[in-house]
Short mmCIF file of C-alpha atoms and ligand atoms in Angstrom, two decimals:
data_model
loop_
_atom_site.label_atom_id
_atom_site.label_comp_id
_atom_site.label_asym_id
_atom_site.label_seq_id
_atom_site.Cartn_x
_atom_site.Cartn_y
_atom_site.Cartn_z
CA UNK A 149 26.20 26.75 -81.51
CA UNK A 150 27.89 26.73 -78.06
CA UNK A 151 27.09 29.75 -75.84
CA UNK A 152 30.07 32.15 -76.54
CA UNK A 153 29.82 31.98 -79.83
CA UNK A 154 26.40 32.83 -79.87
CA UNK A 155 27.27 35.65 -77.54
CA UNK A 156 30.02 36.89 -80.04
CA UNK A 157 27.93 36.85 -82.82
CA UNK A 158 24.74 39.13 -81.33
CA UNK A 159 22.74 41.63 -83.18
CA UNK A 160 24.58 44.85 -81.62
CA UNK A 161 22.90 47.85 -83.52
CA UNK A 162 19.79 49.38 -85.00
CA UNK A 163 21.25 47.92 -88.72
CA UNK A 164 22.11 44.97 -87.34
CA UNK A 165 18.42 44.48 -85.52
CA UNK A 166 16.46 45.73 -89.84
CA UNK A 167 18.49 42.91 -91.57
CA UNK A 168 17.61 40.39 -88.94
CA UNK A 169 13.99 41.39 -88.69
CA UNK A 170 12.91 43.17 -91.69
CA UNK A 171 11.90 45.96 -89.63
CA UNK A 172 12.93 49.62 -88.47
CA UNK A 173 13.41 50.60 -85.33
CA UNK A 174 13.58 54.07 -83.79
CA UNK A 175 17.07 54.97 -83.02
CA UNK A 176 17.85 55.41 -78.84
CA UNK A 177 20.53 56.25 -77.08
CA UNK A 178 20.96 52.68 -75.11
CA UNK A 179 23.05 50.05 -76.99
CA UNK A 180 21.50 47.01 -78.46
CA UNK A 181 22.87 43.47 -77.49
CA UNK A 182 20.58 40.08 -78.30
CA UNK A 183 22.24 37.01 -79.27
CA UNK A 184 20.50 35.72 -82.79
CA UNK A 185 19.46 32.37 -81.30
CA UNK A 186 17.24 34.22 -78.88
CA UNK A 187 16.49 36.65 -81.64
CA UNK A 188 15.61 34.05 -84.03
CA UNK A 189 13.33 33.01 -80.84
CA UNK A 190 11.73 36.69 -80.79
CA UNK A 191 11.39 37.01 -84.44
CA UNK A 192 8.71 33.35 -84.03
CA UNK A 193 6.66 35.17 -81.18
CA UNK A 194 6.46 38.39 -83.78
CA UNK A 195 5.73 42.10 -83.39
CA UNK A 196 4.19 43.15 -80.45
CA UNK A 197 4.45 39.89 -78.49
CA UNK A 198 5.55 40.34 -75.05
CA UNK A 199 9.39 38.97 -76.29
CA UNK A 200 9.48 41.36 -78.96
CA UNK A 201 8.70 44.68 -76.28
CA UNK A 202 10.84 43.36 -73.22
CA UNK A 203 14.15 43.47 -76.38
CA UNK A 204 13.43 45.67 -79.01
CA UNK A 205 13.85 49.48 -78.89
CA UNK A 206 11.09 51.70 -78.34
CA UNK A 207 10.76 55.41 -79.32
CA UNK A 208 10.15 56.27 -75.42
CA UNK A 209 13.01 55.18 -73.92
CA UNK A 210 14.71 58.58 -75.56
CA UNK A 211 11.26 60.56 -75.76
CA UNK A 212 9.72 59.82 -71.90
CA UNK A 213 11.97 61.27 -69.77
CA UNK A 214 9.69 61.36 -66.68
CA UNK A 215 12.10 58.46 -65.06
CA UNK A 216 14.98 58.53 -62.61
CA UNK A 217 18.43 57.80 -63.77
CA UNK A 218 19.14 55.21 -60.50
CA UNK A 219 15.36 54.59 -59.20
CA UNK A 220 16.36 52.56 -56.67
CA UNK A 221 18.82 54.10 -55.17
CA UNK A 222 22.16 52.06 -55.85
CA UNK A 223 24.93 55.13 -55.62
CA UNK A 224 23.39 55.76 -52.24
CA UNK A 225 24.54 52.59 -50.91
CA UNK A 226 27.33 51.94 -53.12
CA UNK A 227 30.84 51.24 -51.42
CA UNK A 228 32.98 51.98 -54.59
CA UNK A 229 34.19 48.42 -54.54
CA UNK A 230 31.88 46.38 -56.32
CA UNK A 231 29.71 46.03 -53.18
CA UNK A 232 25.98 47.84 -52.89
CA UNK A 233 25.12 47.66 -49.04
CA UNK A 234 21.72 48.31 -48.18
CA UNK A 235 20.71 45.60 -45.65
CA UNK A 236 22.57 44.79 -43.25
CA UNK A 237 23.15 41.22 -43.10
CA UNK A 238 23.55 41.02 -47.44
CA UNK A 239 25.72 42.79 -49.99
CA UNK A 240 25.15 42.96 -53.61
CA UNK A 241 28.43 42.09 -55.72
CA UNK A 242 28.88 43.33 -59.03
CA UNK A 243 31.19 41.24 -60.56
CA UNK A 244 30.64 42.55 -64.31
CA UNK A 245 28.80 44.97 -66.00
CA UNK A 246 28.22 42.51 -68.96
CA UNK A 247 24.71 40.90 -69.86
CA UNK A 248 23.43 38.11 -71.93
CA UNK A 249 20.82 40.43 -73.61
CA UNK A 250 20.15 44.51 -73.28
CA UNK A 251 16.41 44.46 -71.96
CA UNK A 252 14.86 47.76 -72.67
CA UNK A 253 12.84 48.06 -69.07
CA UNK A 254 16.20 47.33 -66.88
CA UNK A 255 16.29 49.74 -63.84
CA UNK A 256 19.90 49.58 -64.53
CA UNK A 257 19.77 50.83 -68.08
CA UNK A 258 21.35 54.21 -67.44
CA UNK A 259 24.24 53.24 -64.93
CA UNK A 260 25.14 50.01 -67.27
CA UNK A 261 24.84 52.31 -70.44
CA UNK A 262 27.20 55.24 -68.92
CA UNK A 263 29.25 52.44 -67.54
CA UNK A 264 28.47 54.24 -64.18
CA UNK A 265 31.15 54.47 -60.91
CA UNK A 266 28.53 52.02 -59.07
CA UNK A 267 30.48 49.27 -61.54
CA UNK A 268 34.17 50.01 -60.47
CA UNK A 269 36.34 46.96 -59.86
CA UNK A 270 38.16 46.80 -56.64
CA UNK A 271 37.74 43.43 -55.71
CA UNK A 272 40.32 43.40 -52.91
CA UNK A 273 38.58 46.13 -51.63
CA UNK A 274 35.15 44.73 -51.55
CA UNK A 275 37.22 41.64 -49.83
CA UNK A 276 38.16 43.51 -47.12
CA UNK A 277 34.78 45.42 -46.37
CA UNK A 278 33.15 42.06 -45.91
CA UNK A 279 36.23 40.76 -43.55
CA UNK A 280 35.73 44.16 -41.63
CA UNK A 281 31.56 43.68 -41.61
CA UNK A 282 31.00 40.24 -40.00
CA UNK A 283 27.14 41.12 -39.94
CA UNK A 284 26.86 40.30 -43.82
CA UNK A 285 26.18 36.62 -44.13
CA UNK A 286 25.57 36.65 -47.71
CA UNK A 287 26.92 37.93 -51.11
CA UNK A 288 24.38 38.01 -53.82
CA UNK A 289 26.07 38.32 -57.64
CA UNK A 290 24.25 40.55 -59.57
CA UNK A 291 25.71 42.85 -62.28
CA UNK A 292 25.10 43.13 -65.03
CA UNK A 293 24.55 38.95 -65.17
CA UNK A 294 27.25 37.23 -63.63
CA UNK A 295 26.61 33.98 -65.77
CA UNK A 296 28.26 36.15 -68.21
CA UNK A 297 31.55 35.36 -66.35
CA UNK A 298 33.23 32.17 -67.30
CA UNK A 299 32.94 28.94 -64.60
CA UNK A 300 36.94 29.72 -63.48
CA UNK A 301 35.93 32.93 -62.63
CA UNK A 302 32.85 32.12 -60.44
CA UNK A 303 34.99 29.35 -59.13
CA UNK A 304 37.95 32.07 -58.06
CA UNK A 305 35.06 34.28 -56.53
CA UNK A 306 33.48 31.40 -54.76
CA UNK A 307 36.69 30.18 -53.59
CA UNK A 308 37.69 34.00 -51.99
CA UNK A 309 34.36 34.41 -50.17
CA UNK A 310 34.90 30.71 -48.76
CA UNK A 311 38.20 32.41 -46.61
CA UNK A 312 35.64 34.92 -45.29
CA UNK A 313 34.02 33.40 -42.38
CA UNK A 314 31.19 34.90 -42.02
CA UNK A 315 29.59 34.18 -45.70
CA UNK A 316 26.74 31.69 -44.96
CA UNK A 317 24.74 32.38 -48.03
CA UNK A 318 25.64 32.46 -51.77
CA UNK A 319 23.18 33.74 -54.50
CA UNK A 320 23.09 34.44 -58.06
CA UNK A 321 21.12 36.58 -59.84
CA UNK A 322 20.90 35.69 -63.64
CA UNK A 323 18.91 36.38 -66.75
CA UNK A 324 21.51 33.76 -68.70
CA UNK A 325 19.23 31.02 -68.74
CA UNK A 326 16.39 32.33 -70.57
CA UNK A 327 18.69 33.94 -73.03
CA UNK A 328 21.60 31.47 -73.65
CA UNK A 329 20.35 28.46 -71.82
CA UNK A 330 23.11 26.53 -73.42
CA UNK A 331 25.81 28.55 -70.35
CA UNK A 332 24.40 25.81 -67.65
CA UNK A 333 26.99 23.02 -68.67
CA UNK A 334 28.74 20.90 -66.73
CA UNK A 335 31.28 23.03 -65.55
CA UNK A 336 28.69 25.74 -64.25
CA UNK A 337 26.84 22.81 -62.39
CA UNK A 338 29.88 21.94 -60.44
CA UNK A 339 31.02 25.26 -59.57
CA UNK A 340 27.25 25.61 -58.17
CA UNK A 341 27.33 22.16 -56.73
CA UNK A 342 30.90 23.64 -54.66
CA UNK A 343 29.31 26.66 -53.82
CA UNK A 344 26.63 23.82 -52.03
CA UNK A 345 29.17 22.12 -50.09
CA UNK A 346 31.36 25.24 -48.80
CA UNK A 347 28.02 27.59 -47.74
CA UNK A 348 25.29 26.66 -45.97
CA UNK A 349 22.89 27.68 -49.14
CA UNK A 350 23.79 28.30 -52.48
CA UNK A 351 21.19 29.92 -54.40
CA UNK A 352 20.07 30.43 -58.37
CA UNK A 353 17.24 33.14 -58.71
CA UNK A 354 16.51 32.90 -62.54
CA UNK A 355 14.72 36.36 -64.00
CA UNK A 356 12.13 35.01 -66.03
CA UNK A 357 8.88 37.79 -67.15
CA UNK A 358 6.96 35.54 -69.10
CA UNK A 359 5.30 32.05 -69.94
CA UNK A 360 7.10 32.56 -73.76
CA UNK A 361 10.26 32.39 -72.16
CA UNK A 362 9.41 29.11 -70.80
CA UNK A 363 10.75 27.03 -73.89
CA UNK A 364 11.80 23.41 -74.10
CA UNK A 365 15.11 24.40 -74.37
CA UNK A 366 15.50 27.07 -71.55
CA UNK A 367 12.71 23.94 -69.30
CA UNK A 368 15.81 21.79 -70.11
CA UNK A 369 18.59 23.94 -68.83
CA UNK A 370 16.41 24.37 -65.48
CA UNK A 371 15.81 20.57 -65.09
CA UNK A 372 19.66 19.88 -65.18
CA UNK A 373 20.06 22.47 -62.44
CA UNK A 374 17.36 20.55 -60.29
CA UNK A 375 18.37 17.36 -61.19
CA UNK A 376 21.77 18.46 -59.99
CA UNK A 377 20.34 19.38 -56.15
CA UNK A 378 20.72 22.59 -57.03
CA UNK A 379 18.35 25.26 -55.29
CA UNK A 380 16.36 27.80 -58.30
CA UNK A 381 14.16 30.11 -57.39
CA UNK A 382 12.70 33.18 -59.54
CA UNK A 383 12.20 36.62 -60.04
CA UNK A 384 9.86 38.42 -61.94
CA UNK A 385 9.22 42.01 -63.05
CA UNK A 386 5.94 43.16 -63.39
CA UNK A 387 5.82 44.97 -67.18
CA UNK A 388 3.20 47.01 -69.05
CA UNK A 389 1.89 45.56 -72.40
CA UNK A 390 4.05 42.38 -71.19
CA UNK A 391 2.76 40.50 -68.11
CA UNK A 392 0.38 42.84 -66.75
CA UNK A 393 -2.58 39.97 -66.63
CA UNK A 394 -3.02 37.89 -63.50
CA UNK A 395 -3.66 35.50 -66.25
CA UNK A 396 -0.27 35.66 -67.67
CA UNK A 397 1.06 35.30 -64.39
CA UNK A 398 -0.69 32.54 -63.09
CA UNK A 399 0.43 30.98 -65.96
CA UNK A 400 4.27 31.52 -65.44
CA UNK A 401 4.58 30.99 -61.69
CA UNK A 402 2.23 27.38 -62.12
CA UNK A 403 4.99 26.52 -64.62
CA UNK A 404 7.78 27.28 -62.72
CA UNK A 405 6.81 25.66 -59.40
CA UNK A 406 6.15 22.57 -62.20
CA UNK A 407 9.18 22.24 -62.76
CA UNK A 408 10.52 22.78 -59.22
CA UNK A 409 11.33 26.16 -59.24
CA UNK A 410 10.03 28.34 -56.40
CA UNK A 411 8.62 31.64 -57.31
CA UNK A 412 10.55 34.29 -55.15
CA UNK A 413 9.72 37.93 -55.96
CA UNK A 414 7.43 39.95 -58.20
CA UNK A 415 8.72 43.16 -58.59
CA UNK A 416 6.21 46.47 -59.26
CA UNK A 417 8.64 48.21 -61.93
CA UNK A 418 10.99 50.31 -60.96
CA UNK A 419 10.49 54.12 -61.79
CA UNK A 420 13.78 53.90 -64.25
CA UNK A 421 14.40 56.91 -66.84
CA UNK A 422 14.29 55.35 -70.54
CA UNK A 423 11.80 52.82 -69.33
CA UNK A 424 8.79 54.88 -68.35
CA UNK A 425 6.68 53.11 -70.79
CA UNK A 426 6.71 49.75 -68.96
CA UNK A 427 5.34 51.93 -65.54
CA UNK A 428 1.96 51.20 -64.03
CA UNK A 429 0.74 52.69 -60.43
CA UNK A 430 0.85 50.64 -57.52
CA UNK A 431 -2.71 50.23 -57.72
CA UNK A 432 -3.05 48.71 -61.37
CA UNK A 433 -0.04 46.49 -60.26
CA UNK A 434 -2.38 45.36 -56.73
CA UNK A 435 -5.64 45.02 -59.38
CA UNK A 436 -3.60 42.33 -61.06
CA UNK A 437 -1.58 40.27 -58.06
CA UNK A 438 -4.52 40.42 -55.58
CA UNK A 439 -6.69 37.55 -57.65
CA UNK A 440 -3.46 35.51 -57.29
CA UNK A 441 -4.01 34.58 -53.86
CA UNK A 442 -6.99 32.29 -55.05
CA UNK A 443 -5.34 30.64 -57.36
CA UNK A 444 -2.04 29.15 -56.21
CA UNK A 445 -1.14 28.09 -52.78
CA UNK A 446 1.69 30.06 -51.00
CA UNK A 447 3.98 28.10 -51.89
CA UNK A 448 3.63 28.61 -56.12
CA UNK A 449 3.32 32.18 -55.67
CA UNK A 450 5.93 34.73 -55.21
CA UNK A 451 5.91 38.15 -52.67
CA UNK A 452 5.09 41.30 -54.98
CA UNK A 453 7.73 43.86 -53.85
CA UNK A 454 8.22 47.22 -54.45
CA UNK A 455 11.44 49.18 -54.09
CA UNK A 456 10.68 52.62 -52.43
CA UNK A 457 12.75 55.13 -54.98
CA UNK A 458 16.07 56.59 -53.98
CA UNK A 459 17.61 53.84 -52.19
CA UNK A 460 14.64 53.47 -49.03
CA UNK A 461 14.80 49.56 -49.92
CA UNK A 462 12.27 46.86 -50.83
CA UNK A 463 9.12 46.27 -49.22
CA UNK A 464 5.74 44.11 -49.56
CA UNK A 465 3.70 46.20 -52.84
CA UNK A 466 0.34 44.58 -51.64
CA UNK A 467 -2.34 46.50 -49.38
CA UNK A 468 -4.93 44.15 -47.74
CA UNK A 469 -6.55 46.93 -47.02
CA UNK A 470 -7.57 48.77 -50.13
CA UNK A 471 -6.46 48.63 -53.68
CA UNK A 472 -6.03 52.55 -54.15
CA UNK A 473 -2.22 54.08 -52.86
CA UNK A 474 -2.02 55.98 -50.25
CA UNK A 475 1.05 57.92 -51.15
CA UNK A 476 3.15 57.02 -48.46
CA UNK A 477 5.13 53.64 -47.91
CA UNK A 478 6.28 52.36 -44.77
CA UNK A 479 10.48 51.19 -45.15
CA UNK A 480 12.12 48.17 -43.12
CA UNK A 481 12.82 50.78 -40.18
CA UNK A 482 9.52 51.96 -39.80
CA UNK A 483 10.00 55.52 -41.56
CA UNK A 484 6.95 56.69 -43.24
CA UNK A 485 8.01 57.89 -46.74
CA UNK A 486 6.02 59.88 -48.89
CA UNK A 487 6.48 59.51 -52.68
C1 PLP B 201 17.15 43.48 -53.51
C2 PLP B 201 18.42 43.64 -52.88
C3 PLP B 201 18.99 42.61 -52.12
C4 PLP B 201 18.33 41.25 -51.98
O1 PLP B 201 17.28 41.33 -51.13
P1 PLP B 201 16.42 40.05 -50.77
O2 PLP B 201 15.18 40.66 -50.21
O3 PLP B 201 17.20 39.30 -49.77
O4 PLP B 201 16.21 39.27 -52.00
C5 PLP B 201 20.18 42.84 -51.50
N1 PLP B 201 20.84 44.00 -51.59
C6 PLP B 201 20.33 45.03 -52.29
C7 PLP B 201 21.09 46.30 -52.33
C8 PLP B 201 19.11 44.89 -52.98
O5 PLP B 201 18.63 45.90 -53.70
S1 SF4 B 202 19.86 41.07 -67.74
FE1 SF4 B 202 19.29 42.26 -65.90
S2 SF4 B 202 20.88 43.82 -65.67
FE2 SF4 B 202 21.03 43.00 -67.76
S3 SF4 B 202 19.78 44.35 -69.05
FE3 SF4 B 202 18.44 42.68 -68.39
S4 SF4 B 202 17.44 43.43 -66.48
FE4 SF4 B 202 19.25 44.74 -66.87
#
């Protein structure tokens, strides 16, 4: 089945989700979305396995309401034109607000379910704020996934930021090849391969949570990126009941540098509203990294990061110092904030 189709076709509500898997689910107020090849994919790994809780709804996402709507802050640094500016020298670009897959922990789960402001198009807008900000060298596509988007469009984008000379960097941001790793074809190789040639770097950060992601199929995808020249990195999120074993992880990241793909950030989960139940504290999340540092060398194992709530930015999640949290974090201006 080639990859729209398979998009098309997706399990898309809680009937949809007991016919496929013979199961009930509880009933939430965030849509559904999983293609049924990566369903089919769930359904092997079975109830309860770390696939099965990252996708499938869970009575908590409408019944814990302890979370924030926007944890980390994106309407704060929102320019209403696709563009999220929080550091200076990078932009986020929201090109859609589609995804391959609905997973139930994303931080993003309220704004992409209210199809939130943060989302408005206004791309000749967002052209002109990085023509008038020379200090951004680099446009990182989020979304939603923009793998989503077909390889004219990323092509038309690509070819835009090329007029804008400051643009050094390129990166994408993508769940796509986990879920539908049949969208790296051809086509999506050369646009990256352009991307190569016009910017200094041109970057693919795969979001991968799990060794059970790692199939032959989705290894496969990744090889003909690498095989290509093309630069992959990763990015992880740290999840309750998921991945929250330094086994598990060591696991993961030893596979990924394997197959040449460099481990880039662990994120401590994000404080989101309707995804509460994937939370840990800071210090389970430093109980579980810390042993890492024996057991792969720097270059195998990624920075755990934690984004300081309300917009204050990313910064290292690991204390040398002491395991327990403090209850105050230290942004990338030197502010002290107190959570
Ligand atoms: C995380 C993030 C980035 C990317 O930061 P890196 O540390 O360079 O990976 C850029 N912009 C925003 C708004 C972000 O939240
Ligand atoms: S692919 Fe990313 S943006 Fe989309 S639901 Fe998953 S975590 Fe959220």
């Amino acid at each position: 089945m080639n990859w729209q189709t398979d998009y098309k076709e997706a399990l898309r509500s809680n009937e949809d989700l007991a016919k496929f898997f013979e199961v009930e689910f509880p009933k939430t107020h965030y849509p559904i979305f999983i293609p049924k090849t990566f369903a089919e994919k769930i359904k092997n790994h079975g109830i309860g396995s770390p696939l099965w809780k990252q996708f499938l709804p869970h009575k908590d996402e409408d019944q814990n309401l302890s979370g924030r709507y926007d944890p980390i802050g994106d309407k704060t640094h929102s320019k209403g034109n696709q563009l999220i500016h929080r550091y200076q020298n990078r932009v986020l670009f929201t090109p859609t607000t589609v995804c391959p897959v609905l997973c139930r922990y994303c931080f993003r789960k309220n704004e992409l379910a209210e199809k939130d402001e943060v989302f408005n198009q206004n791309f000749a807008e967002a052209k002109k704020y990085l023509k008038a900000n020379p200090t951004i060298n680099e446009v990182i596509f989020t979304g939603g996934d923009p793998l989503i988007l077909s390889n004219e469009k990323l092509a038309s984008f690509i070819q835009d930021f090329a007029e804008i000379e400051s643009i050094k960097y390129i990166r994408f941001h993508s769940r796509t090849p986990v879920i539908l790793p049949g969208r790296i074809d051809d086509g999506f190789l050369a646009v990256m391969t352009s991307a190569s040639e016009i910017f200094m770097r041109s970057m693919l950060m795969i979001h991968i949570n799990h060794g059970d992601e790692l199939d032959a199929e989705v290894v496969e995808a990744i090889k003909l990126l690498t095989d290509a020249g093309i630069e992959v990195f990763s990015q992880t999120v740290l999840l309750k009941g998921v991945n929250d074993q330094t086994e598990i992880l060591l696991e993961l990241f030893t596979r990924l540098a394997e197959i040449k793909v460099k481990p880039y950030y662990l994120h401590h989960p994000d404080e989101a509203l309707g995804a509460m139940h994937f939370h840990m504290s800071l210090e389970a999340g430093r109980r579980i990294v810390q042993p890492l540092h024996d057991l792969l060398p720097g270059w195998a194992l990624p920075q755990y990061v934690i984004d300081i709530p309300g917009g204050e930015g990313k910064v290292p999640a690991l204390n040398p110092e002491s395991f327990t949290f403090s209850g105050t974090l230290i942004n990338r201006h030197g502010k002290e904030i107190k959570l």
